């Protein structure tokens, strides 16, 4: 399997994000232990954003999973990039 780094950029609507965040985190938690390796927001950044690390076969497979994210359904993710990542050193290196 391959690794994929996903970067989310969130809407600036803090109230809407806070209202849906529990469902968003519940959704991501349901993927943990499967294809989702890790997820979390960046700290001390101007634009609210997060990094998610997945294992899978294709970027399209990861995109299909993330299309079910409650934040995505609510249009609170204004940017999403999915990039294959090749760790060569460290705990994720093959």
PDB file of N, CA and C in Angstrom:
ATOM      1  N   UNK A   1       0.837  -1.188   0.000  1.00  0.00           N
ATOM      2  CA  UNK A   1       0.000   0.000   0.000  1.00  0.00           C
ATOM      3  C   UNK A   1       0.876   1.243   0.000  1.00  0.00           C
ATOM      4  N   UNK A   2       0.302   2.313  -0.490  1.00  0.00           N
ATOM      5  CA  UNK A   2       0.996   3.595  -0.576  1.00  0.00           C
ATOM      6  C   UNK A   2       0.507   4.513   0.541  1.00  0.00           C
ATOM      7  N   UNK A   3       1.309   5.534   0.824  1.00  0.00           N
ATOM      8  CA  UNK A   3       0.913   6.583   1.759  1.00  0.00           C
ATOM      9  C   UNK A   3       0.440   7.797   0.979  1.00  0.00           C
ATOM     10  N   UNK A   4      -0.530   8.503   1.551  1.00  0.00           N
ATOM     11  CA  UNK A   4      -1.036   9.727   0.964  1.00  0.00           C
ATOM     12  C   UNK A   4      -1.163  10.791   2.048  1.00  0.00           C
ATOM     13  N   UNK A   5      -0.590  11.958   1.778  1.00  0.00           N
ATOM     14  CA  UNK A   5      -0.737  13.105   2.671  1.00  0.00           C
ATOM     15  C   UNK A   5      -1.882  13.957   2.130  1.00  0.00           C
ATOM     16  N   UNK A   6      -2.806  14.275   3.012  1.00  0.00           N
ATOM     17  CA  UNK A   6      -3.959  15.093   2.634  1.00  0.00           C
ATOM     18  C   UNK A   6      -3.878  16.386   3.426  1.00  0.00           C
ATOM     19  N   UNK A   7      -3.997  17.497   2.727  1.00  0.00           N
ATOM     20  CA  UNK A   7      -4.061  18.777   3.417  1.00  0.00           C
ATOM     21  C   UNK A   7      -5.448  19.361   3.215  1.00  0.00           C
ATOM     22  N   UNK A   8      -6.077  19.682   4.329  1.00  0.00           N
ATOM     23  CA  UNK A   8      -7.372  20.358   4.327  1.00  0.00           C
ATOM     24  C   UNK A   8      -7.127  21.835   4.630  1.00  0.00           C
ATOM     25  N   UNK A   9      -7.832  22.702   3.954  1.00  0.00           N
ATOM     26  CA  UNK A   9      -7.930  24.107   4.324  1.00  0.00           C
ATOM     27  C   UNK A   9      -9.394  24.354   4.632  1.00  0.00           C
ATOM     28  N   UNK A  10      -9.644  24.886   5.821  1.00  0.00           N
ATOM     29  CA  UNK A  10     -11.009  25.040   6.303  1.00  0.00           C
ATOM     30  C   UNK A  10     -11.573  26.423   6.007  1.00  0.00           C
ATOM     31  N   UNK A  11     -12.885  26.505   6.001  1.00  0.00           N
ATOM     32  CA  UNK A  11     -13.609  27.764   5.904  1.00  0.00           C
ATOM     33  C   UNK A  11     -13.223  28.660   7.075  1.00  0.00           C
ATOM     34  N   UNK A  12     -13.414  29.949   6.898  1.00  0.00           N
ATOM     35  CA  UNK A  12     -13.155  30.888   7.994  1.00  0.00           C
ATOM     36  C   UNK A  12     -14.361  31.027   8.931  1.00  0.00           C
ATOM     37  N   UNK A  13     -15.424  30.276   8.681  1.00  0.00           N
ATOM     38  CA  UNK A  13     -16.634  30.335   9.503  1.00  0.00           C
ATOM     39  C   UNK A  13     -16.445  29.478  10.761  1.00  0.00           C
ATOM     40  N   UNK A  14     -15.862  30.095  11.786  1.00  0.00           N
ATOM     41  CA  UNK A  14     -15.522  29.375  13.020  1.00  0.00           C
ATOM     42  C   UNK A  14     -16.754  28.770  13.699  1.00  0.00           C
ATOM     43  N   UNK A  15     -17.868  29.462  13.660  1.00  0.00           N
ATOM     44  CA  UNK A  15     -19.082  28.948  14.308  1.00  0.00           C
ATOM     45  C   UNK A  15     -19.585  27.686  13.612  1.00  0.00           C
ATOM     46  N   UNK A  16     -19.598  27.692  12.295  1.00  0.00           N
ATOM     47  CA  UNK A  16     -20.047  26.509  11.546  1.00  0.00           C
ATOM     48  C   UNK A  16     -19.093  25.346  11.763  1.00  0.00           C
ATOM     49  N   UNK A  17     -17.795  25.628  11.774  1.00  0.00           N
ATOM     50  CA  UNK A  17     -16.811  24.574  12.036  1.00  0.00           C
ATOM     51  C   UNK A  17     -17.036  23.963  13.411  1.00  0.00           C
ATOM     52  N   UNK A  18     -17.224  24.806  14.411  1.00  0.00           N
ATOM     53  CA  UNK A  18     -17.427  24.313  15.782  1.00  0.00           C
ATOM     54  C   UNK A  18     -18.693  23.471  15.877  1.00  0.00           C
ATOM     55  N   UNK A  19     -19.741  23.857  15.147  1.00  0.00           N
ATOM     56  CA  UNK A  19     -21.007  23.130  15.221  1.00  0.00           C
ATOM     57  C   UNK A  19     -20.891  21.724  14.634  1.00  0.00           C
ATOM     58  N   UNK A  20     -20.100  21.572  13.587  1.00  0.00           N
ATOM     59  CA  UNK A  20     -20.024  20.279  12.896  1.00  0.00           C
ATOM     60  C   UNK A  20     -18.789  19.469  13.294  1.00  0.00           C
ATOM     61  N   UNK A  21     -17.846  20.109  13.997  1.00  0.00           N
ATOM     62  CA  UNK A  21     -16.592  19.427  14.358  1.00  0.00           C
ATOM     63  C   UNK A  21     -16.806  18.075  15.041  1.00  0.00           C
ATOM     64  N   UNK A  22     -17.754  17.908  15.963  1.00  0.00           N
ATOM     65  CA  UNK A  22     -17.928  16.576  16.577  1.00  0.00           C
ATOM     66  C   UNK A  22     -18.238  15.485  15.542  1.00  0.00           C
ATOM     67  N   UNK A  23     -19.086  15.775  14.563  1.00  0.00           N
ATOM     68  CA  UNK A  23     -19.405  14.790  13.523  1.00  0.00           C
ATOM     69  C   UNK A  23     -18.193  14.541  12.624  1.00  0.00           C
ATOM     70  N   UNK A  24     -17.455  15.602  12.328  1.00  0.00           N
ATOM     71  CA  UNK A  24     -16.232  15.482  11.530  1.00  0.00           C
ATOM     72  C   UNK A  24     -15.229  14.562  12.231  1.00  0.00           C
ATOM     73  N   UNK A  25     -15.011  14.789  13.504  1.00  0.00           N
ATOM     74  CA  UNK A  25     -14.049  13.966  14.245  1.00  0.00           C
ATOM     75  C   UNK A  25     -14.550  12.538  14.422  1.00  0.00           C
ATOM     76  N   UNK A  26     -15.826  12.373  14.594  1.00  0.00           N
ATOM     77  CA  UNK A  26     -16.400  11.022  14.679  1.00  0.00           C
ATOM     78  C   UNK A  26     -16.170  10.276  13.360  1.00  0.00           C
ATOM     79  N   UNK A  27     -16.383  10.970  12.264  1.00  0.00           N
ATOM     80  CA  UNK A  27     -16.146  10.376  10.951  1.00  0.00           C
ATOM     81  C   UNK A  27     -14.683   9.952  10.805  1.00  0.00           C
ATOM     82  N   UNK A  28     -13.754  10.854  11.119  1.00  0.00           N
ATOM     83  CA  UNK A  28     -12.331  10.517  10.992  1.00  0.00           C
ATOM     84  C   UNK A  28     -11.957   9.375  11.936  1.00  0.00           C
ATOM     85  N   UNK A  29     -12.497   9.382  13.136  1.00  0.00           N
ATOM     86  CA  UNK A  29     -12.211   8.304  14.089  1.00  0.00           C
ATOM     87  C   UNK A  29     -12.661   6.960  13.528  1.00  0.00           C
ATOM     88  N   UNK A  30     -13.727   6.963  12.748  1.00  0.00           N
ATOM     89  CA  UNK A  30     -14.206   5.707  12.160  1.00  0.00           C
ATOM     90  C   UNK A  30     -13.236   5.156  11.115  1.00  0.00           C
ATOM     91  N   UNK A  31     -12.374   6.014  10.583  1.00  0.00           N
ATOM     92  CA  UNK A  31     -11.376   5.583   9.589  1.00  0.00           C
ATOM     93  C   UNK A  31     -10.053   5.180  10.239  1.00  0.00           C
ATOM     94  N   UNK A  32      -9.848   5.603  11.495  1.00  0.00           N
ATOM     95  CA  UNK A  32      -8.613   5.279  12.212  1.00  0.00           C
ATOM     96  C   UNK A  32      -8.543   3.780  12.455  1.00  0.00           C
ATOM     97  N   UNK A  33      -7.347   3.252  12.370  1.00  0.00           N
ATOM     98  CA  UNK A  33      -7.177   1.811  12.521  1.00  0.00           C
ATOM     99  C   UNK A  33      -7.397   1.092  11.204  1.00  0.00           C
ATOM    100  N   UNK A  34      -7.862   1.819  10.214  1.00  0.00           N
ATOM    101  CA  UNK A  34      -8.011   1.303   8.857  1.00  0.00           C
ATOM    102  C   UNK A  34      -7.068   2.073   7.962  1.00  0.00           C
ATOM    103  N   UNK A  35      -7.634   2.875   7.100  1.00  0.00           N
ATOM    104  CA  UNK A  35      -6.791   3.622   6.156  1.00  0.00           C
ATOM    105  C   UNK A  35      -6.202   4.899   6.744  1.00  0.00           C
ATOM    106  N   UNK A  36      -6.835   5.471   7.760  1.00  0.00           N
ATOM    107  CA  UNK A  36      -6.326   6.706   8.363  1.00  0.00           C
ATOM    108  C   UNK A  36      -5.247   6.386   9.391  1.00  0.00           C
ATOM    109  N   UNK A  37      -4.058   6.927   9.171  1.00  0.00           N
ATOM    110  CA  UNK A  37      -2.919   6.716  10.071  1.00  0.00           C
ATOM    111  C   UNK A  37      -2.901   7.776  11.166  1.00  0.00           C
ATOM    112  N   UNK A  38      -3.117   9.041  10.773  1.00  0.00           N
ATOM    113  CA  UNK A  38      -3.071  10.153  11.729  1.00  0.00           C
ATOM    114  C   UNK A  38      -3.801  11.349  11.140  1.00  0.00           C
ATOM    115  N   UNK A  39      -4.263  12.217  12.013  1.00  0.00           N
ATOM    116  CA  UNK A  39      -4.975  13.414  11.578  1.00  0.00           C
ATOM    117  C   UNK A  39      -4.880  14.460  12.660  1.00  0.00           C
ATOM    118  N   UNK A  40      -4.757  15.706  12.251  1.00  0.00           N
ATOM    119  CA  UNK A  40      -4.774  16.780  13.230  1.00  0.00           C
ATOM    120  C   UNK A  40      -4.555  18.127  12.595  1.00  0.00           C
ATOM    121  N   UNK A  41      -5.006  19.177  13.306  1.00  0.00           N
ATOM    122  CA  UNK A  41      -4.875  20.533  12.781  1.00  0.00           C
ATOM    123  C   UNK A  41      -3.450  21.069  12.946  1.00  0.00           C
ATOM    124  N   UNK A  42      -3.105  21.975  12.048  1.00  0.00           N
ATOM    125  CA  UNK A  42      -1.863  22.721  12.223  1.00  0.00           C
ATOM    126  C   UNK A  42      -2.078  23.714  13.361  1.00  0.00           C
ATOM    127  N   UNK A  43      -1.000  24.061  14.041  1.00  0.00           N
ATOM    128  CA  UNK A  43      -1.056  24.958  15.188  1.00  0.00           C
ATOM    129  C   UNK A  43      -0.436  26.294  14.807  1.00  0.00           C
ATOM    130  N   UNK A  44      -1.030  27.364  15.295  1.00  0.00           N
ATOM    131  CA  UNK A  44      -0.507  28.719  15.093  1.00  0.00           C
ATOM    132  C   UNK A  44      -0.314  29.067  13.624  1.00  0.00           C
ATOM    133  N   UNK A  45      -1.353  28.838  12.836  1.00  0.00           N
ATOM    134  CA  UNK A  45      -1.328  29.213  11.424  1.00  0.00           C
ATOM    135  C   UNK A  45      -2.428  30.242  11.167  1.00  0.00           C
ATOM    136  N   UNK A  46      -2.250  31.060  10.151  1.00  0.00           N
ATOM    137  CA  UNK A  46      -3.229  32.103   9.845  1.00  0.00           C
ATOM    138  C   UNK A  46      -4.534  31.530   9.311  1.00  0.00           C
ATOM    139  N   UNK A  47      -4.429  30.500   8.488  1.00  0.00           N
ATOM    140  CA  UNK A  47      -5.604  29.889   7.871  1.00  0.00           C
ATOM    141  C   UNK A  47      -5.797  28.508   8.489  1.00  0.00           C
ATOM    142  N   UNK A  48      -6.972  28.254   9.026  1.00  0.00           N
ATOM    143  CA  UNK A  48      -7.255  26.961   9.658  1.00  0.00           C
ATOM    144  C   UNK A  48      -7.053  25.838   8.644  1.00  0.00           C
ATOM    145  N   UNK A  49      -6.207  24.885   9.019  1.00  0.00           N
ATOM    146  CA  UNK A  49      -5.888  23.784   8.118  1.00  0.00           C
ATOM    147  C   UNK A  49      -5.426  22.581   8.925  1.00  0.00           C
ATOM    148  N   UNK A  50      -5.366  21.435   8.240  1.00  0.00           N
ATOM    149  CA  UNK A  50      -5.005  20.188   8.917  1.00  0.00           C
ATOM    150  C   UNK A  50      -4.257  19.276   7.960  1.00  0.00           C
ATOM    151  N   UNK A  51      -3.548  18.328   8.548  1.00  0.00           N
ATOM    152  CA  UNK A  51      -2.848  17.293   7.800  1.00  0.00           C
ATOM    153  C   UNK A  51      -3.432  15.945   8.193  1.00  0.00           C
ATOM    154  N   UNK A  52      -3.712  15.119   7.192  1.00  0.00           N
ATOM    155  CA  UNK A  52      -4.201  13.764   7.414  1.00  0.00           C
ATOM    156  C   UNK A  52      -3.278  12.825   6.667  1.00  0.00           C
ATOM    157  N   UNK A  53      -2.932  11.716   7.266  1.00  0.00           N
ATOM    158  CA  UNK A  53      -2.054  10.737   6.633  1.00  0.00           C
ATOM    159  C   UNK A  53      -2.818   9.432   6.465  1.00  0.00           C
ATOM    160  N   UNK A  54      -2.869   8.949   5.228  1.00  0.00           N
ATOM    161  CA  UNK A  54      -3.616   7.745   4.880  1.00  0.00           C
ATOM    162  C   UNK A  54      -2.721   6.701   4.244  1.00  0.00           C
ATOM    163  N   UNK A  55      -3.181   5.455   4.291  1.00  0.00           N
ATOM    164  CA  UNK A  55      -2.639   4.368   3.480  1.00  0.00           C
ATOM    165  C   UNK A  55      -3.741   3.916   2.550  1.00  0.00           C
ATOM    166  N   UNK A  56      -3.364   3.656   1.304  1.00  0.00           N
ATOM    167  CA  UNK A  56      -4.339   3.206   0.325  1.00  0.00           C
ATOM    168  C   UNK A  56      -3.666   2.872  -0.982  1.00  0.00           C
ATOM    169  N   UNK A  57      -4.458   2.565  -1.966  1.00  0.00           N
ATOM    170  CA  UNK A  57      -3.932   2.194  -3.279  1.00  0.00           C
ATOM    171  C   UNK A  57      -3.824   3.376  -4.221  1.00  0.00           C
ATOM    172  N   UNK A  58      -4.833   4.285  -4.176  1.00  0.00           N
ATOM    173  CA  UNK A  58      -4.841   5.410  -5.101  1.00  0.00           C
ATOM    174  C   UNK A  58      -5.351   6.672  -4.411  1.00  0.00           C
ATOM    175  N   UNK A  59      -4.996   7.814  -4.979  1.00  0.00           N
ATOM    176  CA  UNK A  59      -5.518   9.087  -4.480  1.00  0.00           C
ATOM    177  C   UNK A  59      -7.032   9.137  -4.653  1.00  0.00           C
ATOM    178  N   UNK A  60      -7.538   8.543  -5.732  1.00  0.00           N
ATOM    179  CA  UNK A  60      -8.988   8.525  -5.967  1.00  0.00           C
ATOM    180  C   UNK A  60      -9.715   7.770  -4.858  1.00  0.00           C
ATOM    181  N   UNK A  61      -9.112   6.692  -4.372  1.00  0.00           N
ATOM    182  CA  UNK A  61      -9.703   5.927  -3.263  1.00  0.00           C
ATOM    183  C   UNK A  61      -9.800   6.795  -2.010  1.00  0.00           C
ATOM    184  N   UNK A  62      -8.741   7.544  -1.718  1.00  0.00           N
ATOM    185  CA  UNK A  62      -8.727   8.411  -0.537  1.00  0.00           C
ATOM    186  C   UNK A  62      -9.757   9.531  -0.716  1.00  0.00           C
ATOM    187  N   UNK A  63      -9.822  10.110  -1.909  1.00  0.00           N
ATOM    188  CA  UNK A  63     -10.791  11.171  -2.176  1.00  0.00           C
ATOM    189  C   UNK A  63     -12.216  10.667  -1.966  1.00  0.00           C
ATOM    190  N   UNK A  64     -12.500   9.469  -2.411  1.00  0.00           N
ATOM    191  CA  UNK A  64     -13.843   8.901  -2.249  1.00  0.00           C
ATOM    192  C   UNK A  64     -14.192   8.760  -0.765  1.00  0.00           C
ATOM    193  N   UNK A  65     -13.224   8.333   0.049  1.00  0.00           N
ATOM    194  CA  UNK A  65     -13.460   8.253   1.498  1.00  0.00           C
ATOM    195  C   UNK A  65     -13.776   9.634   2.068  1.00  0.00           C
ATOM    196  N   UNK A  66     -12.952  10.611   1.682  1.00  0.00           N
ATOM    197  CA  UNK A  66     -13.078  11.943   2.259  1.00  0.00           C
ATOM    198  C   UNK A  66     -14.285  12.716   1.740  1.00  0.00           C
ATOM    199  N   UNK A  67     -14.856  12.268   0.644  1.00  0.00           N
ATOM    200  CA  UNK A  67     -16.090  12.885   0.155  1.00  0.00           C
ATOM    201  C   UNK A  67     -17.237  12.690   1.144  1.00  0.00           C
ATOM    202  N   UNK A  68     -17.081  11.755   2.082  1.00  0.00           N
ATOM    203  CA  UNK A  68     -18.111  11.491   3.089  1.00  0.00           C
ATOM    204  C   UNK A  68     -17.917  12.299   4.370  1.00  0.00           C
ATOM    205  N   UNK A  69     -16.852  13.099   4.446  1.00  0.00           N
ATOM    206  CA  UNK A  69     -16.570  13.908   5.632  1.00  0.00           C
ATOM    207  C   UNK A  69     -17.698  14.942   5.823  1.00  0.00           C
ATOM    208  N   UNK A  70     -18.275  15.033   7.024  1.00  0.00           N
ATOM    209  CA  UNK A  70     -19.319  16.031   7.271  1.00  0.00           C
ATOM    210  C   UNK A  70     -18.873  17.466   6.973  1.00  0.00           C
ATOM    211  N   UNK A  71     -17.602  17.787   7.202  1.00  0.00           N
ATOM    212  CA  UNK A  71     -17.108  19.118   6.834  1.00  0.00           C
ATOM    213  C   UNK A  71     -17.197  19.328   5.324  1.00  0.00           C
ATOM    214  N   UNK A  72     -16.902  18.281   4.544  1.00  0.00           N
ATOM    215  CA  UNK A  72     -16.974  18.365   3.082  1.00  0.00           C
ATOM    216  C   UNK A  72     -18.422  18.597   2.647  1.00  0.00           C
ATOM    217  N   UNK A  73     -19.343  17.837   3.238  1.00  0.00           N
ATOM    218  CA  UNK A  73     -20.763  17.978   2.900  1.00  0.00           C
ATOM    219  C   UNK A  73     -21.289  19.374   3.223  1.00  0.00           C
ATOM    220  N   UNK A  74     -20.753  19.982   4.265  1.00  0.00           N
ATOM    221  CA  UNK A  74     -21.196  21.312   4.689  1.00  0.00           C
ATOM    222  C   UNK A  74     -20.412  22.436   4.002  1.00  0.00           C
ATOM    223  N   UNK A  75     -19.560  22.081   3.046  1.00  0.00           N
ATOM    224  CA  UNK A  75     -18.725  23.058   2.313  1.00  0.00           C
ATOM    225  C   UNK A  75     -17.816  23.852   3.240  1.00  0.00           C
ATOM    226  N   UNK A  76     -17.347  23.205   4.303  1.00  0.00           N
ATOM    227  CA  UNK A  76     -16.433  23.852   5.239  1.00  0.00           C
ATOM    228  C   UNK A  76     -14.969  23.539   4.935  1.00  0.00           C
ATOM    229  N   UNK A  77     -14.731  22.678   3.969  1.00  0.00           N
ATOM    230  CA  UNK A  77     -13.379  22.428   3.475  1.00  0.00           C
ATOM    231  C   UNK A  77     -13.281  23.179   2.158  1.00  0.00           C
ATOM    232  N   UNK A  78     -12.467  24.241   2.157  1.00  0.00           N
ATOM    233  CA  UNK A  78     -12.368  25.090   0.963  1.00  0.00           C
ATOM    234  C   UNK A  78     -11.185  24.703   0.097  1.00  0.00           C
ATOM    235  N   UNK A  79     -10.321  23.850   0.612  1.00  0.00           N
ATOM    236  CA  UNK A  79      -9.191  23.332  -0.154  1.00  0.00           C
ATOM    237  C   UNK A  79      -8.840  21.943   0.333  1.00  0.00           C
ATOM    238  N   UNK A  80      -8.567  21.057  -0.619  1.00  0.00           N
ATOM    239  CA  UNK A  80      -8.185  19.685  -0.250  1.00  0.00           C
ATOM    240  C   UNK A  80      -7.196  19.196  -1.292  1.00  0.00           C
ATOM    241  N   UNK A  81      -5.994  18.848  -0.825  1.00  0.00           N
ATOM    242  CA  UNK A  81      -5.012  18.267  -1.732  1.00  0.00           C
ATOM    243  C   UNK A  81      -4.656  16.877  -1.227  1.00  0.00           C
ATOM    244  N   UNK A  82      -4.486  15.964  -2.157  1.00  0.00           N
ATOM    245  CA  UNK A  82      -4.120  14.582  -1.837  1.00  0.00           C
ATOM    246  C   UNK A  82      -2.879  14.274  -2.642  1.00  0.00           C
ATOM    247  N   UNK A  83      -1.774  13.999  -1.932  1.00  0.00           N
ATOM    248  CA  UNK A  83      -0.483  13.795  -2.580  1.00  0.00           C
ATOM    249  C   UNK A  83       0.128  12.493  -2.103  1.00  0.00           C
ATOM    250  N   UNK A  84       0.548  11.655  -3.044  1.00  0.00           N
ATOM    251  CA  UNK A  84       1.247  10.434  -2.646  1.00  0.00           C
ATOM    252  C   UNK A  84       2.553  10.825  -1.972  1.00  0.00           C
ATOM    253  N   UNK A  85       2.886  10.113  -0.906  1.00  0.00           N
ATOM    254  CA  UNK A  85       4.064  10.417  -0.095  1.00  0.00           C
ATOM    255  C   UNK A  85       4.915   9.166  -0.018  1.00  0.00           C
ATOM    256  N   UNK A  86       6.227   9.329  -0.181  1.00  0.00           N
ATOM    257  CA  UNK A  86       7.151   8.210  -0.169  1.00  0.00           C
ATOM    258  C   UNK A  86       8.141   8.349   0.984  1.00  0.00           C
ATOM    259  N   UNK A  87       7.806   7.850   2.178  1.00  0.00           N
ATOM    260  CA  UNK A  87       8.745   7.953   3.306  1.00  0.00           C
ATOM    261  C   UNK A  87       9.927   7.022   3.099  1.00  0.00           C
ATOM    262  N   UNK A  88      11.123   7.568   3.184  1.00  0.00           N
ATOM    263  CA  UNK A  88      12.326   6.754   2.983  1.00  0.00           C
ATOM    264  C   UNK A  88      13.148   6.592   4.252  1.00  0.00           C
ATOM    265  N   UNK A  89      12.851   7.383   5.268  1.00  0.00           N
ATOM    266  CA  UNK A  89      13.547   7.301   6.551  1.00  0.00           C
ATOM    267  C   UNK A  89      12.510   7.416   7.657  1.00  0.00           C
ATOM    268  N   UNK A  90      12.651   6.623   8.705  1.00  0.00           N
ATOM    269  CA  UNK A  90      11.765   6.746   9.855  1.00  0.00           C
ATOM    270  C   UNK A  90      10.755   5.622   9.959  1.00  0.00           C
ATOM    271  N   UNK A  91       9.816   5.811  10.864  1.00  0.00           N
ATOM    272  CA  UNK A  91       8.887   4.733  11.221  1.00  0.00           C
ATOM    273  C   UNK A  91       7.963   4.321  10.066  1.00  0.00           C
ATOM    274  N   UNK A  92       7.746   5.206   9.105  1.00  0.00           N
ATOM    275  CA  UNK A  92       6.866   4.874   7.989  1.00  0.00           C
ATOM    276  C   UNK A  92       7.616   4.314   6.785  1.00  0.00           C
ATOM    277  N   UNK A  93       8.924   4.346   6.831  1.00  0.00           N
ATOM    278  CA  UNK A  93       9.726   3.866   5.697  1.00  0.00           C
ATOM    279  C   UNK A  93       9.561   2.357   5.531  1.00  0.00           C
ATOM    280  N   UNK A  94       9.497   1.941   4.293  1.00  0.00           N
ATOM    281  CA  UNK A  94       9.306   0.523   4.003  1.00  0.00           C
ATOM    282  C   UNK A  94      10.591  -0.208   4.065  1.00  0.00           C
TER     283      UNK A  94
END
